[in-house]
Short mmCIF file of C-alpha atoms and ligand atoms in Angstrom, two decimals:
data_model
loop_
_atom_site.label_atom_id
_atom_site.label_comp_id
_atom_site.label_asym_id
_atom_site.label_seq_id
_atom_site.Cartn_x
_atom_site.Cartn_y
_atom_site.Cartn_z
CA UNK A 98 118.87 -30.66 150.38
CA UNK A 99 119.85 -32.05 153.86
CA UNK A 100 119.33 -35.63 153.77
CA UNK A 101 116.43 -36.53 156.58
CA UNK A 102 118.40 -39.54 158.05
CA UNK A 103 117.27 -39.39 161.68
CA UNK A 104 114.02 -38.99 160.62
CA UNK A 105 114.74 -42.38 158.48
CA UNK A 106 115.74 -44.65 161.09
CA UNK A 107 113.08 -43.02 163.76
CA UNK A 108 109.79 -43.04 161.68
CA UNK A 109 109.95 -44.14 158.14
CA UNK A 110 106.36 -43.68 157.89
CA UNK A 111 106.61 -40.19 158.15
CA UNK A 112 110.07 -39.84 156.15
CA UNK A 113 108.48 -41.08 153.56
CA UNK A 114 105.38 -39.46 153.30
CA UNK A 115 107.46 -35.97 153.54
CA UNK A 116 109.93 -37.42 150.94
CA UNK A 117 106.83 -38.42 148.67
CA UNK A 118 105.64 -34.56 149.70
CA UNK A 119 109.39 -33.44 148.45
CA UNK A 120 109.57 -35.57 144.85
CA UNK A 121 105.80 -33.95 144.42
CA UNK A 122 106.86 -30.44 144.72
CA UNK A 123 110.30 -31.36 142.69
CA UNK A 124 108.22 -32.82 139.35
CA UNK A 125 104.86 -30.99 139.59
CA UNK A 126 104.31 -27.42 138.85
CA UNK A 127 102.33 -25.01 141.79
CA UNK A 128 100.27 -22.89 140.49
CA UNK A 129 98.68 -21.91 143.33
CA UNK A 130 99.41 -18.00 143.87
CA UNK A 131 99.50 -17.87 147.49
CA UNK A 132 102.75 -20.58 147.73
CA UNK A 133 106.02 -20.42 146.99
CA UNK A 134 109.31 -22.42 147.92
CA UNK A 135 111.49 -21.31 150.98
CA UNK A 136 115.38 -21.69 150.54
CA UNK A 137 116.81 -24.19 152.28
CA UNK A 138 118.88 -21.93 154.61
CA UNK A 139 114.99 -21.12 155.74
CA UNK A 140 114.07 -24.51 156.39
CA UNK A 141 116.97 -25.26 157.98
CA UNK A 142 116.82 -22.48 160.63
CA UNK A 143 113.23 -23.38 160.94
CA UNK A 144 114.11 -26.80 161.77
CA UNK A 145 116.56 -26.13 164.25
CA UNK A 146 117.28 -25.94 168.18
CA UNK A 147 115.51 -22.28 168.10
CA UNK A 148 111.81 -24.39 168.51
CA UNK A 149 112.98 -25.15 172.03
CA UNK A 150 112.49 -21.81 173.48
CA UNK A 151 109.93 -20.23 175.16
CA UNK A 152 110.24 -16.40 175.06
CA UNK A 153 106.58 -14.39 175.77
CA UNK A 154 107.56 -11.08 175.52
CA UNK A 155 110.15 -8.90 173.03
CA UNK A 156 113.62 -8.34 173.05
CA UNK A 157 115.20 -7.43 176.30
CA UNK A 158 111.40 -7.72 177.57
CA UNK A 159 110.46 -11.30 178.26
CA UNK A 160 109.34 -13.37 180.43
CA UNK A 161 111.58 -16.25 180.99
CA UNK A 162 115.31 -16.54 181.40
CA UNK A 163 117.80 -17.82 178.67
CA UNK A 164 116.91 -15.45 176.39
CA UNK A 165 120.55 -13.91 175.07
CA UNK A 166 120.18 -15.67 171.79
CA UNK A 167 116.72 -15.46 171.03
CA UNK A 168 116.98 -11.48 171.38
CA UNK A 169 119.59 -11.68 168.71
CA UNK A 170 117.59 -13.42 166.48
CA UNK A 171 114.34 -11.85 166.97
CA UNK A 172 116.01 -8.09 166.86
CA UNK A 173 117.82 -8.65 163.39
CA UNK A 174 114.68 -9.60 161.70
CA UNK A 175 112.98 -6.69 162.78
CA UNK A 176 115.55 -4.72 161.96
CA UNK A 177 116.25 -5.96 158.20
CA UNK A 178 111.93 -6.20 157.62
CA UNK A 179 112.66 -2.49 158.81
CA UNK A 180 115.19 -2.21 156.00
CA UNK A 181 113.19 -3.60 153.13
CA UNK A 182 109.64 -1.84 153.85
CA UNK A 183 110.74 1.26 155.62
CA UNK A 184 108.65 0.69 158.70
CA UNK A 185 108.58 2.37 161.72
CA UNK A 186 107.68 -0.07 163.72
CA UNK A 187 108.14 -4.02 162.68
CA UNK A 188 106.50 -7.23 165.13
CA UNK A 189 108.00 -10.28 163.51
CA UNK A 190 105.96 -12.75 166.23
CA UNK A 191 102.59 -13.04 164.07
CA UNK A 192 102.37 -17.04 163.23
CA UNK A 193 100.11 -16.37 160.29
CA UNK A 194 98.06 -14.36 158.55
CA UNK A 195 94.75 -14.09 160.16
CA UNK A 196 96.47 -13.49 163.73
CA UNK A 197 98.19 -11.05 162.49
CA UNK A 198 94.70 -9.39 160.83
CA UNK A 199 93.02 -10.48 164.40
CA UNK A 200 95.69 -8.37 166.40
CA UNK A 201 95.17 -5.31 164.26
CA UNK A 202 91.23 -5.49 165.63
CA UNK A 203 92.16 -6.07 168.90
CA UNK A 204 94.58 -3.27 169.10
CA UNK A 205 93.02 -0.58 166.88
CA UNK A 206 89.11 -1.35 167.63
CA UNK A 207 86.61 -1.58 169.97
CA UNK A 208 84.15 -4.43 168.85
CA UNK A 209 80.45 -3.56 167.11
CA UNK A 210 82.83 -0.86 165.29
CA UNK A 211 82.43 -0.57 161.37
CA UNK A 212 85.37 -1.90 158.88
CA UNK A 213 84.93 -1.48 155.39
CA UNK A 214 86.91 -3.90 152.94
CA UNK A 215 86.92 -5.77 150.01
CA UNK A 216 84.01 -8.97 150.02
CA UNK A 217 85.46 -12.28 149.98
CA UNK A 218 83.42 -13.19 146.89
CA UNK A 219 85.02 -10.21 144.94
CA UNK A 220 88.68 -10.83 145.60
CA UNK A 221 88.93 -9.87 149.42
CA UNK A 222 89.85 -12.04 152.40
CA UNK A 223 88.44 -14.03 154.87
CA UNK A 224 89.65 -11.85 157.83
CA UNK A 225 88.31 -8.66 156.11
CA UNK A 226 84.80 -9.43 157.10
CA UNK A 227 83.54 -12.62 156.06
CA UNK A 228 80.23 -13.59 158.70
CA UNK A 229 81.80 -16.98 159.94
CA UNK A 230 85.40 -15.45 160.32
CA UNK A 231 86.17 -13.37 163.99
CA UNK A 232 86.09 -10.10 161.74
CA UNK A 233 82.70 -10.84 160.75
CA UNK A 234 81.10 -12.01 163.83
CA UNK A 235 82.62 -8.94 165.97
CA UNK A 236 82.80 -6.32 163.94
CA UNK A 237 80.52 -4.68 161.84
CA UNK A 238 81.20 -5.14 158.45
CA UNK A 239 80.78 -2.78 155.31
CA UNK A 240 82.24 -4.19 152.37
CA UNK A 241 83.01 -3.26 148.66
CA UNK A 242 83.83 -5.03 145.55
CA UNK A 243 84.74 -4.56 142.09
CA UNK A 244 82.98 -2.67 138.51
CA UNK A 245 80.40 -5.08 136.95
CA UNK A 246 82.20 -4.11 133.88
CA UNK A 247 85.89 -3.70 134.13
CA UNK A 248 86.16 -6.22 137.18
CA UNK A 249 88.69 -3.54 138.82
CA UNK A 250 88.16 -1.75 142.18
CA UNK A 251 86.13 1.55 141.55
CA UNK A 252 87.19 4.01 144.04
CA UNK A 253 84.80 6.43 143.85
CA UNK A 254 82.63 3.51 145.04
CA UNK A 255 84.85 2.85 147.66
CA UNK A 256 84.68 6.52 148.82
CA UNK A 257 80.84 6.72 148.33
CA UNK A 258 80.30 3.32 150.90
CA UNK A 259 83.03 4.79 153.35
CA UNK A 260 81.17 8.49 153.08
CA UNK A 261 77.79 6.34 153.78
CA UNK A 262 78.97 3.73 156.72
CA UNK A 263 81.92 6.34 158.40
CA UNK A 264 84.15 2.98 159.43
CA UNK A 265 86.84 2.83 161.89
CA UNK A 266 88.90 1.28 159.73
CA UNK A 267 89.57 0.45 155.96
CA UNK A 268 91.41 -2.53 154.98
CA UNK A 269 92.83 -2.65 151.28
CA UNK A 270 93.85 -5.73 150.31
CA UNK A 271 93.00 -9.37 148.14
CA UNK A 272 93.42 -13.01 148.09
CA UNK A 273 92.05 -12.68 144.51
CA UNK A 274 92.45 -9.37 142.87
CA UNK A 275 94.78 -8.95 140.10
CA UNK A 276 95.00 -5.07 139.80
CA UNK A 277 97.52 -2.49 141.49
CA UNK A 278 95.48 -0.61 144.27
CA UNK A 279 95.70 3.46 144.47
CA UNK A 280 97.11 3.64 147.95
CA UNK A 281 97.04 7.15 147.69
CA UNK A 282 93.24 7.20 147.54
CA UNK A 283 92.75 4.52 149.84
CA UNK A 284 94.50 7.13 152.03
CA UNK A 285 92.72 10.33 151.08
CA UNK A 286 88.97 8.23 151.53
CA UNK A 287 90.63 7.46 154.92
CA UNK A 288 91.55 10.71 155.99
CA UNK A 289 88.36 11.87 154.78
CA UNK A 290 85.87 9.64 157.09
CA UNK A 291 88.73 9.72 159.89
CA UNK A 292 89.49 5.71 159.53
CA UNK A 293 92.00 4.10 160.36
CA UNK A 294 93.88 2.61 156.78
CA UNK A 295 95.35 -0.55 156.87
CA UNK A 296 97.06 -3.06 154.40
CA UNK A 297 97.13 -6.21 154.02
CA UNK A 298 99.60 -7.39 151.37
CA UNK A 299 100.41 -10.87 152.28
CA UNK A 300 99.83 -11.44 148.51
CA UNK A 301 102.00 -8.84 146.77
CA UNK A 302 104.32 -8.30 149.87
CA UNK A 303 107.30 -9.73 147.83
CA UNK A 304 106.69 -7.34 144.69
CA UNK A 305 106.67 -4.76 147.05
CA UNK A 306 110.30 -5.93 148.46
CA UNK A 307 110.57 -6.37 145.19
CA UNK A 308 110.02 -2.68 144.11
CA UNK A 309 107.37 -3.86 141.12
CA UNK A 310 104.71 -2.34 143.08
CA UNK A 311 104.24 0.28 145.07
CA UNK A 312 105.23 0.30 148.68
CA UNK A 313 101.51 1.08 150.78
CA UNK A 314 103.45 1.50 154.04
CA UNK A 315 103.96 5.49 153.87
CA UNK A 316 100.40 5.50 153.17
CA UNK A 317 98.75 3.13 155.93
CA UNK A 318 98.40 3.38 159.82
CA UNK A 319 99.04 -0.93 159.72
CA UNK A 320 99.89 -2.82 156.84
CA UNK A 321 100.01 -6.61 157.74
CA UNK A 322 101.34 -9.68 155.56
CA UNK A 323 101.84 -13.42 155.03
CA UNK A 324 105.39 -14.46 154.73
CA UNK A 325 105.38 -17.35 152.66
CA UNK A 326 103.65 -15.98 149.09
CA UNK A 327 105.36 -14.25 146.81
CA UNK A 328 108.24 -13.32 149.67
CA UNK A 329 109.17 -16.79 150.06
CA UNK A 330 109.82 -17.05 153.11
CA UNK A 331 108.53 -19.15 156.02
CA UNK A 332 104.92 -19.69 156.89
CA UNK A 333 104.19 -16.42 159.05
CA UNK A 334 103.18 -13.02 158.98
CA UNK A 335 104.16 -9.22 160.28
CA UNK A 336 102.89 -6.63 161.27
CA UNK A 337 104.16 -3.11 160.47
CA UNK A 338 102.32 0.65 161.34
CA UNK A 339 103.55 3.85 162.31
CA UNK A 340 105.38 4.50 165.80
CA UNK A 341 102.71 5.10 167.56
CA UNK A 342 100.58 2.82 166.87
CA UNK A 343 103.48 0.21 168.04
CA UNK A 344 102.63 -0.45 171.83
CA UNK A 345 99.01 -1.54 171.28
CA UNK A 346 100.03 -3.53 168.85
CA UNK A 347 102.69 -5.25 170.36
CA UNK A 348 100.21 -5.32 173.34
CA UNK A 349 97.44 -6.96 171.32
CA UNK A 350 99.30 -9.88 169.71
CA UNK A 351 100.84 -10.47 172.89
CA UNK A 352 99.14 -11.35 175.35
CA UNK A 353 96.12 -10.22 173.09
CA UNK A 354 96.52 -13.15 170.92
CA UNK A 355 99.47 -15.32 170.81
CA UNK A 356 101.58 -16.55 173.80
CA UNK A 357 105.04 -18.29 172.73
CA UNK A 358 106.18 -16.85 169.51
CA UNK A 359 108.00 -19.18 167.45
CA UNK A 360 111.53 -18.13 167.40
CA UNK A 361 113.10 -21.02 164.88
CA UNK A 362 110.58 -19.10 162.48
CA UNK A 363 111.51 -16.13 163.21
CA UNK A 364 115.14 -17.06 163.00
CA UNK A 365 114.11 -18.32 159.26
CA UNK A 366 112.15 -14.96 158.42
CA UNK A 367 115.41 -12.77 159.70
CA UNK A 368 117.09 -15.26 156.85
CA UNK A 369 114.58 -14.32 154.66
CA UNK A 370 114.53 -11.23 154.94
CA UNK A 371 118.28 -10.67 154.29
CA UNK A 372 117.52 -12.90 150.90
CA UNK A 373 114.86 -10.13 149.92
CA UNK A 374 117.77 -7.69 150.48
CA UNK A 375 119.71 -9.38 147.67
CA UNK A 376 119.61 -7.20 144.27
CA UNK A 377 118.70 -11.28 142.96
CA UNK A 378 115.46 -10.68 144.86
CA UNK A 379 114.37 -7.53 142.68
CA UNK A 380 115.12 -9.55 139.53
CA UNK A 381 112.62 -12.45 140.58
CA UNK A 382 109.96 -10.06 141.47
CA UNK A 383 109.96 -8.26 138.26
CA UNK A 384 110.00 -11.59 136.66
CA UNK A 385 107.20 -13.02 138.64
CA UNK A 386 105.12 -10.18 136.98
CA UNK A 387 106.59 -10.39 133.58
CA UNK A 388 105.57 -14.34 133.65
CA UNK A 389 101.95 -13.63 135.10
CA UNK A 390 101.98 -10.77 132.52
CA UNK A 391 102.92 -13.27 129.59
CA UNK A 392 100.40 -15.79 130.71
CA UNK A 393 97.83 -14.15 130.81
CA UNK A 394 98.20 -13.11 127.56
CA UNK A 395 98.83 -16.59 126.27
CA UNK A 396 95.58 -17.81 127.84
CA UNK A 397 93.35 -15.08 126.20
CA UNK A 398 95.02 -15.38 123.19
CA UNK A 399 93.55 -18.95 123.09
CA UNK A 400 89.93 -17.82 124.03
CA UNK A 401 90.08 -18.50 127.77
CA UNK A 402 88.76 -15.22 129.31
CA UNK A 403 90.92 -13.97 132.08
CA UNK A 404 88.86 -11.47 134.59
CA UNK A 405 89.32 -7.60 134.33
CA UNK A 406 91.49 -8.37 131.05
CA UNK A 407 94.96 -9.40 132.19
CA UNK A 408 96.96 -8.71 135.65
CA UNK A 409 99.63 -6.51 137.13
CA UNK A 410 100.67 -8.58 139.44
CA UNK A 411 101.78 -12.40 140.29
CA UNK A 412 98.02 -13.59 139.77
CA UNK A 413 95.07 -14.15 137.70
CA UNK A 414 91.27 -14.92 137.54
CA UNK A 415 90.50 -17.29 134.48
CA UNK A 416 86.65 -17.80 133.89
CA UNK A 417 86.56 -21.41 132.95
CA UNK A 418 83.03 -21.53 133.15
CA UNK A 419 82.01 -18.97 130.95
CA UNK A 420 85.22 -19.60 128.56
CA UNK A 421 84.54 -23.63 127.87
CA UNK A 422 81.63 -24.28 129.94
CA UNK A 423 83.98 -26.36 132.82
CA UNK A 424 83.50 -25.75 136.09
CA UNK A 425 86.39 -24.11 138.67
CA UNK A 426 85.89 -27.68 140.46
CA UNK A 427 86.11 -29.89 137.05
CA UNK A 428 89.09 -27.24 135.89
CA UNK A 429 91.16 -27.80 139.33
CA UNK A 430 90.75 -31.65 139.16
CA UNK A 431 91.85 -31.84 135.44
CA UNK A 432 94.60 -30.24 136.13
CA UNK A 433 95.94 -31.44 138.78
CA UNK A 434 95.87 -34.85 137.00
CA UNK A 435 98.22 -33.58 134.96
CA UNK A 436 100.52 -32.35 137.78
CA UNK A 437 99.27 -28.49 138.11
CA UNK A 438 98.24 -27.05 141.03
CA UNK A 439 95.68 -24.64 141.14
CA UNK A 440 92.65 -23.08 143.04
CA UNK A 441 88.97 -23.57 141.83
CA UNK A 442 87.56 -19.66 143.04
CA UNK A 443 84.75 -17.28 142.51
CA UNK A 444 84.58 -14.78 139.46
CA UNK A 445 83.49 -11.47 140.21
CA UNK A 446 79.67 -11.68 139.99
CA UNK A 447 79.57 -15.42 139.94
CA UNK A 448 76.43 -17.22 139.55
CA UNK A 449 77.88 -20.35 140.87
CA UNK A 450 78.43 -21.89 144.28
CA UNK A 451 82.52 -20.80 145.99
CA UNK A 452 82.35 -25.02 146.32
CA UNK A 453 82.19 -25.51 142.49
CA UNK A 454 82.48 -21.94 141.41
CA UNK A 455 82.97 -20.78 137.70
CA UNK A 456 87.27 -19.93 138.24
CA UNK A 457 90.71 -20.48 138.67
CA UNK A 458 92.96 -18.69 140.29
CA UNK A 459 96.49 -18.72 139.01
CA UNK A 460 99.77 -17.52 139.94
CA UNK A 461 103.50 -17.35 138.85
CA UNK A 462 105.47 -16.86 142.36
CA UNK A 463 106.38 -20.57 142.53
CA UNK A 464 107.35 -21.28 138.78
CA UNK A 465 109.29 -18.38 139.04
CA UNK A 466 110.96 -19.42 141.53
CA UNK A 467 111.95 -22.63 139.71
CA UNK A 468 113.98 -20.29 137.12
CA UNK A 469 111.35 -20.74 134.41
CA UNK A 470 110.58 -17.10 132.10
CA UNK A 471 108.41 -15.82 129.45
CA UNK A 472 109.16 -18.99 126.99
CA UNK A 473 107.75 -21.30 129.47
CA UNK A 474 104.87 -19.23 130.41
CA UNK A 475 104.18 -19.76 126.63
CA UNK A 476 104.91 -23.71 126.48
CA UNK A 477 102.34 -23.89 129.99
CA UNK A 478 99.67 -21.48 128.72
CA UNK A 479 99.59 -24.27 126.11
CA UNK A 480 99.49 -27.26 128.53
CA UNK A 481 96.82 -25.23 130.36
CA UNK A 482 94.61 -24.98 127.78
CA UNK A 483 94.48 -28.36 125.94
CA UNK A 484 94.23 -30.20 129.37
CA UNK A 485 90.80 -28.25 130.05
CA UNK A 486 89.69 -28.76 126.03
CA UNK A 487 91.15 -32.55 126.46
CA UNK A 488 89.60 -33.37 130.27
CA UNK A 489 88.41 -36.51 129.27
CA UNK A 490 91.02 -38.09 127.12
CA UNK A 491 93.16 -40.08 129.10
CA UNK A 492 95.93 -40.48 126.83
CA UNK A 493 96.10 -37.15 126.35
CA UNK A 494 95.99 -36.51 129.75
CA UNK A 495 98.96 -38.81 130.45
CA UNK A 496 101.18 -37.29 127.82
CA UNK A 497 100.74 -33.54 128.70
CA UNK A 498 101.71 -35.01 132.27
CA UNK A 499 104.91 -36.19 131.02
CA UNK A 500 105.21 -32.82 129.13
CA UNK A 501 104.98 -31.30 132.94
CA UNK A 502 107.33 -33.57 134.30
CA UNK A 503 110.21 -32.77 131.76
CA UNK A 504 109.64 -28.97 132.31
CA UNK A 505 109.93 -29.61 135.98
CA UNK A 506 113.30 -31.51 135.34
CA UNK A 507 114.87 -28.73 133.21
CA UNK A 508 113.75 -26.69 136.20
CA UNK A 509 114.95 -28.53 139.22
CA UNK A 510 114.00 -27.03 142.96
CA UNK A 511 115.43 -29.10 145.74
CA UNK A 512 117.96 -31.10 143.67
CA UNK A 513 120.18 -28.57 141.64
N1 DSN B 656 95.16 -19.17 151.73
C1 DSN B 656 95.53 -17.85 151.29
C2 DSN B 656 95.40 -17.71 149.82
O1 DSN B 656 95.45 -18.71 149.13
O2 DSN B 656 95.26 -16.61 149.31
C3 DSN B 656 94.80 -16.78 151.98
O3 DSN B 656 94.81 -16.96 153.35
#
């Protein structure tokens, strides 16, 4: 990894707090499904001489001069996000996420008009409706979840609410939803109540590049994602959608919402990107799966219940609460003692608070990343379990940290 030696000699307070940030990630394991680790061509690029530039606008179309580089840059990642999701049109400049969900309103919608997705306390998103988030307090908001029973998406209930509220729009897409959605119905409900479809996939995008799941773009009018889950990539998001839909999009996140795009990280997704290209790419999504797959397995196997009965894709839901009576809160603190990070979250249904809620979320992008496979998913389903039976036990606590450690050192992330 480059050596930070400017930074050294300039402000060792902050060298080394990030270096203290660095041996953290290197000898703990993350958990958490929505991170990942960028290469280190990506953090290079994003750390370099590209951050200096101001350029409003798009290629060949910008506002100030000095732009001959930047256009390079900025053209071959849309070009190669082109190549991996078959878009027709790609806008690389969203800097995260909920911009990039913010833009689609602003360019698709007028606002008071309906959107239909999944509620936040089900598995859905923040920017698909939640009442303190923009999407909530413009728009109005119609929202479905998932089968009391089977915990999965029940589309006939999903075409039943969009038959009842007509939306403008319907966004399909989780933070915390472990099940493949049926894009192919989410586009026949759409087509039905004339609504827009869009996707949001920031969670499963690199599965998708991946070719473990199903690609939603031939099916959507906008799919947006996150760049920096299980793509790996840096922190960012794009937007994709068919031709014509292009202009008012490109209108609406600039000037709509964002001024100065940040080209160092576009740069670093155009690196990316070309990664995702590599056959090596395919082979870590499928494994990403394989490892959630095994995991989740492991963990029911040893009586902790994991919602709707396993997962398809690079996350889970594990009901602490209602498994050994710990709360999400209790279960995220345990374990991070022991060096895992996780997410306390809401079940499905949950009778508890989303500040001490009865979950975890869990996910494999990160540990995959690391190189680790189906016999570690077996050694941490393990670790996972007899640090939530064995909260309270110190000692125990302090071995199964060193335990963590030594898999993290056969595993090594920044210093192979
Ligand atoms: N923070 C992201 C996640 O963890 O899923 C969503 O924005």
């Amino acid at each position: 990894m480059t050596p930070l030696t400017t930074l050294q000699k300039q402000d060792p307070d902050i060298f080394a707090t990030i270096l203290a940030e660095q041996n953290r990630q290197e000898y703990e394991l993350e958990l958490i499904a929505s991170e990942n680790y960028a290469s280190e061509a990506v953090m290079e690029a994003t750390g370099s001489v590209l951050m200096n530039k101001y350029s409003e606008g798009y290629p060949g179309k910008r506002y100030y001069a000095g732009q001959v580089n930047i256009d390079v840059v900025e053209n071959f990642a849309i070009a190669r996000a082109k190549e991996i999701f078959g878009a027709e049109y790609v806008n690389v400049q969203p800097l995260s996420g909920s911009p990039a969900n913010l833009a689609i309103y602003l360019g698709l919608l007028q606002p008071g008009d309906t959107v239909l997705g999944m509620s936040l306390d089900q598995g859905g998103h923040l920017s698909h409706g939640h009442p303190l988030n923009f999407s909530g307090l413009l728009y109005k908001i119609v929202s479905y979840g998932v089968d009391k029973t089977t915990e999965m998406i029940d589309m006939d209930e999903v075409e039943r609410i969009a038959i009842e509220s007509r939306p403008r729009m319907i966004i399909a897409g989780f933070s915390a939803y472990s099940r493949d959605l049926d894009w192919k119905r989410f586009r026949d409900i759409a087509d039905k109540v004339g609504a827009y479809l869009m996707a949001d996939i920031s969670h499963i995008a690199g599965l998708v590049a991946g070719k473990v799941l199903e690609n939603p773009v031939p099916y959507c009018d906008v799919v947006t994602t996150t760049t920096h889950k299980t793509l790996r990539w840096p922190r960012g998001a794009i937007i994709m959608s068919r031709e014509n839909l292009g202009p008012a999009l490109a209108r609406a996140v600039f000037p709509g919402v964002q001024w100065g795009p940040h080209e160092n990280l576009i740069a670093a997704k155009a690196i990316a990107f070309r990664e995702a290209l590599d056959p090596s790419f395919a082979i870590y999504a499928k494994q990403v799966v394989k490892n959630a797959q095994t995991l989740a397995a492991n963990l029911a196997s040893q009586e902790l219940r994991v919602v709707s009965g396993g997962t398809d894709n690079h996350l889970m839901l594990l009901d602490v609460f209602g498994s050994f009576g710990i709360t999400g809160k209790e279960a995220e603190k345990a374990l991070e003692e022991v060096g895992i990070s996780t997410n306390k979250n809401m079940i499905p249904f949950d009778p508890r608070k989303p500040l001490d809620p009865s979950g975890i979320r869990i996910g494999t992008p990160a540990i995959t990343t690391r190189g680790m496979g189906e016999n570690e998913m077996e050694i941490l389903g393990n670790i996972i379990v007899r640090t939530l039976k064995s909260r309270e036990d110190q000692n125990e606590l302090e071995k199964i940290k060193q335990e963590v450690k030594n898999l993290c050192v056969k595993f090594p992330l920044y210093t192979k």
